Tab-separated table of C-alpha atoms and ligand atoms in Angstrom:
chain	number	residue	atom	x	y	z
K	14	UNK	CA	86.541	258.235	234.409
K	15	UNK	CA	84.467	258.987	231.166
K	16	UNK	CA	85.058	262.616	229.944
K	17	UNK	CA	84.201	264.035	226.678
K	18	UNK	CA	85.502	267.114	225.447
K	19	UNK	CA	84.090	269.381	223.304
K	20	UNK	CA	84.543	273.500	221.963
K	21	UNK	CA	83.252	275.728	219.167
K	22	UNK	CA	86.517	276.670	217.488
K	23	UNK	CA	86.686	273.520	215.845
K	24	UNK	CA	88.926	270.214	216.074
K	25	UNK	CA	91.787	272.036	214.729
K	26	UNK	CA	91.946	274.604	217.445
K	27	UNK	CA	95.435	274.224	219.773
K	28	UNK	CA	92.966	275.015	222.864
K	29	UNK	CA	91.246	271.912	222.265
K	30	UNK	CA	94.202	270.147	221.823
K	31	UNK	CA	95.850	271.330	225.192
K	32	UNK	CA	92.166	270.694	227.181
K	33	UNK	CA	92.831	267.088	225.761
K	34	UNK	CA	96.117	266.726	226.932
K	35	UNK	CA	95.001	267.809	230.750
K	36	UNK	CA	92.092	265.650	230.536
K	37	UNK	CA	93.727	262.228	229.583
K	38	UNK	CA	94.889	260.956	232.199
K	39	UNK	CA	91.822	260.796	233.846
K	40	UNK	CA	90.631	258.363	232.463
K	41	UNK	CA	88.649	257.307	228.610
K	42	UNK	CA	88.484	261.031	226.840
K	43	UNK	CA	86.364	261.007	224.131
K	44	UNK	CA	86.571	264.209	221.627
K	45	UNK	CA	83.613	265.382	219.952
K	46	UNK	CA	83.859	268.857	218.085
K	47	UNK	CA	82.670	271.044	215.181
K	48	UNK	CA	84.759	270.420	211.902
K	49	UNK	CA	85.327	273.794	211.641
K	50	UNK	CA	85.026	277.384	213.994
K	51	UNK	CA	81.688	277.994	215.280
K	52	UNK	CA	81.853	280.802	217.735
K	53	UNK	CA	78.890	282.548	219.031
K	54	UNK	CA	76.395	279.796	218.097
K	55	UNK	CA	75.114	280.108	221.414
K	56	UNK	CA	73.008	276.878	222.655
K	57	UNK	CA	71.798	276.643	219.278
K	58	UNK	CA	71.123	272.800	217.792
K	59	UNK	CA	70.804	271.575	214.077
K	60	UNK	CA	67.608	270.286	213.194
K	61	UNK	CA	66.789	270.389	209.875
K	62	UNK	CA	70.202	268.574	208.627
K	63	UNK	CA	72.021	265.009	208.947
K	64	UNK	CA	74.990	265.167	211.425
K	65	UNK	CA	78.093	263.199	210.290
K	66	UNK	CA	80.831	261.787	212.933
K	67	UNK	CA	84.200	261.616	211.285
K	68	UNK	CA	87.493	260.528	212.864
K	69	UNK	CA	89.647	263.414	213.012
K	70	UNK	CA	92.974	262.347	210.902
K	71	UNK	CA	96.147	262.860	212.834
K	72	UNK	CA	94.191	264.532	215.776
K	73	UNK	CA	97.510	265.599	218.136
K	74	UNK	CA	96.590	264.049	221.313
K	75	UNK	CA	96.104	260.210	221.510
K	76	UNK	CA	92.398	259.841	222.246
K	77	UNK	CA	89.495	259.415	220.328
K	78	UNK	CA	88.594	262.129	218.416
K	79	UNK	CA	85.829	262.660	216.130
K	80	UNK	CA	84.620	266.163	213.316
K	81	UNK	CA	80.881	266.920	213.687
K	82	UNK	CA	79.519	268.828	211.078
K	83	UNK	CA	77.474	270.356	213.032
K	84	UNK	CA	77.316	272.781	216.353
K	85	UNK	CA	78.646	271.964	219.830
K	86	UNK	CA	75.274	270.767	221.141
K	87	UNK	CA	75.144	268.534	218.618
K	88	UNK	CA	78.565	267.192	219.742
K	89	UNK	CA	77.520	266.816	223.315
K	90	UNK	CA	73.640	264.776	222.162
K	91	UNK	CA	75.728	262.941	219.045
K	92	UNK	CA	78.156	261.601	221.187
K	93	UNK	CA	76.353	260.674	224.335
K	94	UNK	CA	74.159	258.911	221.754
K	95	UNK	CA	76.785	256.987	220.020
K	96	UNK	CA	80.541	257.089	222.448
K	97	UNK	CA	78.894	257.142	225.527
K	98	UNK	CA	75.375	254.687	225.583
K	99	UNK	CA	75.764	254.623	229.671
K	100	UNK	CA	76.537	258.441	230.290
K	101	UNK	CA	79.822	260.096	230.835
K	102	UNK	CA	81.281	261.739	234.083
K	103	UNK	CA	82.381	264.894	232.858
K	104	UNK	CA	81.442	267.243	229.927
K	105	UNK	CA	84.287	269.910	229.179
K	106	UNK	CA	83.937	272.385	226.814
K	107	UNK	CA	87.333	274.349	225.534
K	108	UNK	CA	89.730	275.583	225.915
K	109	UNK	CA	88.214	278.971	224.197
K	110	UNK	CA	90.459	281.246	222.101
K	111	UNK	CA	88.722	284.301	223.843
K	112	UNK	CA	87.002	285.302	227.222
K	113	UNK	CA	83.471	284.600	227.854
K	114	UNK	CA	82.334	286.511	230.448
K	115	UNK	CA	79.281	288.424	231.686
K	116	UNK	CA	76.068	288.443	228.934
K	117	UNK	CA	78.262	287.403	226.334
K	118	UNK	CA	77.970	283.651	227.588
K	119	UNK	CA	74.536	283.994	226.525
K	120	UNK	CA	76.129	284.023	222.769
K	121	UNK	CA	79.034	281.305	223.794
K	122	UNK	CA	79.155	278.243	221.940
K	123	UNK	CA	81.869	276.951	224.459
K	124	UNK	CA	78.986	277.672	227.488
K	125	UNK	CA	76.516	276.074	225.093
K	126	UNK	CA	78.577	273.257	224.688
K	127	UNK	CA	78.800	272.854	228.634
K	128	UNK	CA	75.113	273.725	229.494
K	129	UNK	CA	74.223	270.742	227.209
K	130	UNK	CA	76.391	268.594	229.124
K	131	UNK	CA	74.320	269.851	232.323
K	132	UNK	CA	70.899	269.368	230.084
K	133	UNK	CA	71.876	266.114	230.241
K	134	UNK	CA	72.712	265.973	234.295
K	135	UNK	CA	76.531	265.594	234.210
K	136	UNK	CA	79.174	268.078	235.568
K	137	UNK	CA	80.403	270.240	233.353
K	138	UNK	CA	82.448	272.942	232.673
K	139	UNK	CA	83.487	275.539	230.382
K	140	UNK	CA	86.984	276.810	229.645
K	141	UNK	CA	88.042	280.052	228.033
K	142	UNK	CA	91.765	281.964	227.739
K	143	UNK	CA	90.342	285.977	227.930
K	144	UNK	CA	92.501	286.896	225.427
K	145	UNK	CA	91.544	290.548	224.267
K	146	UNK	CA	93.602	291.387	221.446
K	147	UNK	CA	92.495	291.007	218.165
K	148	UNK	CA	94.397	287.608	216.615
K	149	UNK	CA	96.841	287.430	219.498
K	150	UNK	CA	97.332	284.168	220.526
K	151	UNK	CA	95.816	283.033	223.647
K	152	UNK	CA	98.028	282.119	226.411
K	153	UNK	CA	97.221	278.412	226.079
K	154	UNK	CA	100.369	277.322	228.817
K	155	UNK	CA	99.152	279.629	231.661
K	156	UNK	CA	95.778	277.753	230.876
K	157	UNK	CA	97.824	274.233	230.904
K	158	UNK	CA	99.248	275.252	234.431
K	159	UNK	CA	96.285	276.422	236.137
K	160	UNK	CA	93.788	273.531	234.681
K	161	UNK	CA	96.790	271.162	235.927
K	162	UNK	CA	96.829	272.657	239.375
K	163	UNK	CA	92.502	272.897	239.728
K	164	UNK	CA	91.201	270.181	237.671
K	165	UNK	CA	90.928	267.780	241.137
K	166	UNK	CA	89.175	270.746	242.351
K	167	UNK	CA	86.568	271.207	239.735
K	168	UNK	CA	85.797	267.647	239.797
K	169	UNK	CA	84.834	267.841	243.153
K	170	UNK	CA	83.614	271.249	243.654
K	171	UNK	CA	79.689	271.666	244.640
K	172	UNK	CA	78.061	271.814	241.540
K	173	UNK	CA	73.728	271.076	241.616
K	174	UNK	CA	72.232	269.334	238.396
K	175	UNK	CA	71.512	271.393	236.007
K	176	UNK	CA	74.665	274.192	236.221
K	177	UNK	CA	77.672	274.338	235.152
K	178	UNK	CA	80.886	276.372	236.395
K	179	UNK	CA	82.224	279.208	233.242
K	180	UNK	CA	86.024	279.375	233.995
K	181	UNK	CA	87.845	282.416	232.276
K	182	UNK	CA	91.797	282.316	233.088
K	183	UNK	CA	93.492	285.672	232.059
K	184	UNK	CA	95.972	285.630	229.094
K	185	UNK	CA	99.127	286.118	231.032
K	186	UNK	CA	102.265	284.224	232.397
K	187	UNK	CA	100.992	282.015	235.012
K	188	UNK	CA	103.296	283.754	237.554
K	189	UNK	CA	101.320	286.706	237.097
K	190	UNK	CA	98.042	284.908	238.063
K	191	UNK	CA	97.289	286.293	240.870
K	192	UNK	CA	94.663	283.651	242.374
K	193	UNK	CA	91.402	282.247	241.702
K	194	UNK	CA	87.739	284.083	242.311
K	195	UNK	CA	84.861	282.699	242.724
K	196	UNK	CA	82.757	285.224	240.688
K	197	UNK	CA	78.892	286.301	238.855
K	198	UNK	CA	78.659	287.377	235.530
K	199	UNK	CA	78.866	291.092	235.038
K	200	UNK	CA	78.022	293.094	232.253
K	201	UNK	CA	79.954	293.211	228.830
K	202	UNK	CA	78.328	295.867	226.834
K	203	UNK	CA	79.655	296.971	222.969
K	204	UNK	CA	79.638	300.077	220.596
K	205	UNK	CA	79.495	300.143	217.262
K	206	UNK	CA	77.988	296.620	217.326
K	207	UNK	CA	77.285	296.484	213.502
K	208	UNK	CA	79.521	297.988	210.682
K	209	UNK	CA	77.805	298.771	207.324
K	210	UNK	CA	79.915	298.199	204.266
K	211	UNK	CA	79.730	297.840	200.625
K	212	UNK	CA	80.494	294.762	198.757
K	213	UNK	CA	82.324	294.967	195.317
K	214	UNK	CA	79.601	295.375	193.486
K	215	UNK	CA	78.076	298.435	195.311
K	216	UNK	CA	75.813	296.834	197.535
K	217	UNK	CA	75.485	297.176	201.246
K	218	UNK	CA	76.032	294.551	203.577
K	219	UNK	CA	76.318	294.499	207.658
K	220	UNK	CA	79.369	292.691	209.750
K	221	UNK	CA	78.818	292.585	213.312
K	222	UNK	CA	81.346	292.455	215.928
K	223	UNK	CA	81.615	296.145	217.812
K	224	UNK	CA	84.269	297.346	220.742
K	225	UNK	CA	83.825	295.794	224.131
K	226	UNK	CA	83.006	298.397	226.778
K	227	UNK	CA	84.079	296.101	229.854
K	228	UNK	CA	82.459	297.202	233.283
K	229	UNK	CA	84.917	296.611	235.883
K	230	UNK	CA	83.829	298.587	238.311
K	231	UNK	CA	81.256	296.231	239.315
K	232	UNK	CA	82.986	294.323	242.292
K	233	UNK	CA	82.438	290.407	242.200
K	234	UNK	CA	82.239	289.864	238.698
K	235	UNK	CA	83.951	287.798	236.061
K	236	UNK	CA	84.997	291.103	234.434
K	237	UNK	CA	86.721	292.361	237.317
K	238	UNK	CA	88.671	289.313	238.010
K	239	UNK	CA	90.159	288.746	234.571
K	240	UNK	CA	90.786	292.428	234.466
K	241	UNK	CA	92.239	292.315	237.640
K	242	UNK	CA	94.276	289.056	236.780
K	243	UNK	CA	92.707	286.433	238.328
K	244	UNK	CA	90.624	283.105	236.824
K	245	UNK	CA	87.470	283.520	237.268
K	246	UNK	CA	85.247	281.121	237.875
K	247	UNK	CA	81.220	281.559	237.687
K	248	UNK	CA	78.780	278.797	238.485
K	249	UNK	CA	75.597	279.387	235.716
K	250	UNK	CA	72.352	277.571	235.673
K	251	UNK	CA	69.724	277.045	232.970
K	252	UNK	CA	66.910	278.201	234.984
K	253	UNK	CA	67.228	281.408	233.666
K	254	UNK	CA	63.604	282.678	235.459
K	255	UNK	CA	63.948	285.908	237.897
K	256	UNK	CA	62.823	283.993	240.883
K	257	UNK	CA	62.832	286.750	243.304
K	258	UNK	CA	60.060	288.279	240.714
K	259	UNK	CA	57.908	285.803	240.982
K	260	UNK	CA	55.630	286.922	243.473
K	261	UNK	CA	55.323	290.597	242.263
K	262	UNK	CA	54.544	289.261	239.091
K	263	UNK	CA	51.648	287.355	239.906
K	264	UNK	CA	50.543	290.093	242.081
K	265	UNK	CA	50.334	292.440	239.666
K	266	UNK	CA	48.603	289.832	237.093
K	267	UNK	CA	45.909	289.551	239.592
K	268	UNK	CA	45.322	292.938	240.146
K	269	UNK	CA	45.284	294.102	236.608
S	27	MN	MN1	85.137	280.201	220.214
């Protein structure tokens, strides 16, 4: 099996490093990641600048393993370009230090990283420890256990062209897990989204980040399973249309 692994908190990141570890013996893994953090890039691309490919020195697991200065849709294109000529089998992006869940995948480099892989027709998935303390460290062996116990699963779970499944696995001891839902993305909304400051020099500046407001009380959702301690998993497409508004739409464009 050809799998290559990518994530947005760069090559150094221990997630990465454990997502390698469950993926190898599967088969030829081929790492491809951003040489440094780039969280919340979204499915953004570079355009306007050269991407370099550099073998990661003393990368932890032994697979290939290669820095990207760039963004992790640039990983996915650069190396099905260059490691992969005839395709791959399986894109995986992860293991996030951090949940993604509900509208905040729409600001997820680790989902971008995976819809790319599904851009390009091949299963993929994203990964994510929902980890919600500020710098605590994600529980990276409860993710181990539970990738180790589902992977044969999510190879051969339905998944259409063109989607990809967003797996969020709770930060707590894997005896605490208390199963695995099948979920859709619920609503993550913030306060205090952006902070004004003052820099040395007595001029403002703005840092955005804000308090999650987490609406559990939505049943079904990937919010309500991680809060409730289990992994969620969400299949997502890139057809983002309202397809059930379709018709009223047009209706009401012809009768304007
Ligand atoms: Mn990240």
């Amino acid at each position: 099996m050809e799998v290559l692994l990518t994530n947005d908190d760069g090559v150094r990141a221990e997630g990465l490093h454990v997502m390698a570890e469950v993926l190898k013996p599967l088969g030829r893994v081929v790492v491809c990641s951003p040489d440094r953090e780039r969280s919340a890039c979204g499915h953004s691309m570079t355009l306007r600048d050269p991407l370099r490919a550099v073998p990661v020195q003393g990368f932890p697991v032994d697979v290939e393993a290669y820095e990207v200065n760039g963004v992790p849709v640039d990983c996915v294109n650069l190396a099905l370009h260059e490691f992969f000529p005839n395709g791959c089998d399986l894109v995986v992006s992860g293991i996030n230090a951090g949940p993604n869940l509900g509208w905040d995948v729409t600001y997820s480099g680790t989902v971008g990283g995976a819809l790319e892989g599904a851009v390009n027709g091949i299963r993929s998935i994203a990964v994510s420890v929902a980890v919600f303390v500020e710098e605590a460290p994600p529980n990276l062996e409860t993710a181990r256990l539970w990738l180790e116990e589902y992977l044969p699963w999510l190879l051969t779970a339905p998944q259409p062209k063109h989607t990809i499944f967003n797996v969020n696995i709770p930060s707590i001891a894997y005896p605490e897990i208390r199963g695995t839902r099948i979920t859709r993305m619920g609503t993550r909304i913030y306060k205090e989204r952006v902070e004004k400051r003052e820099d040395p020099f007595g001029r403002p500046y703005w840092w955005q980040g804000g308090v999650v407001i987490m609406d559990s009380s939505e049943k079904g959702t990937d919010v309500e399973a991680v809060n409730e301690g289990f992994v969620s998993v969400t299949p997502v497409r890139l057809d983002w249309t309202v397809h059930e508004l379709l018709p009223e739409l047009q209706r009401s464009l012809e009768g304007k």
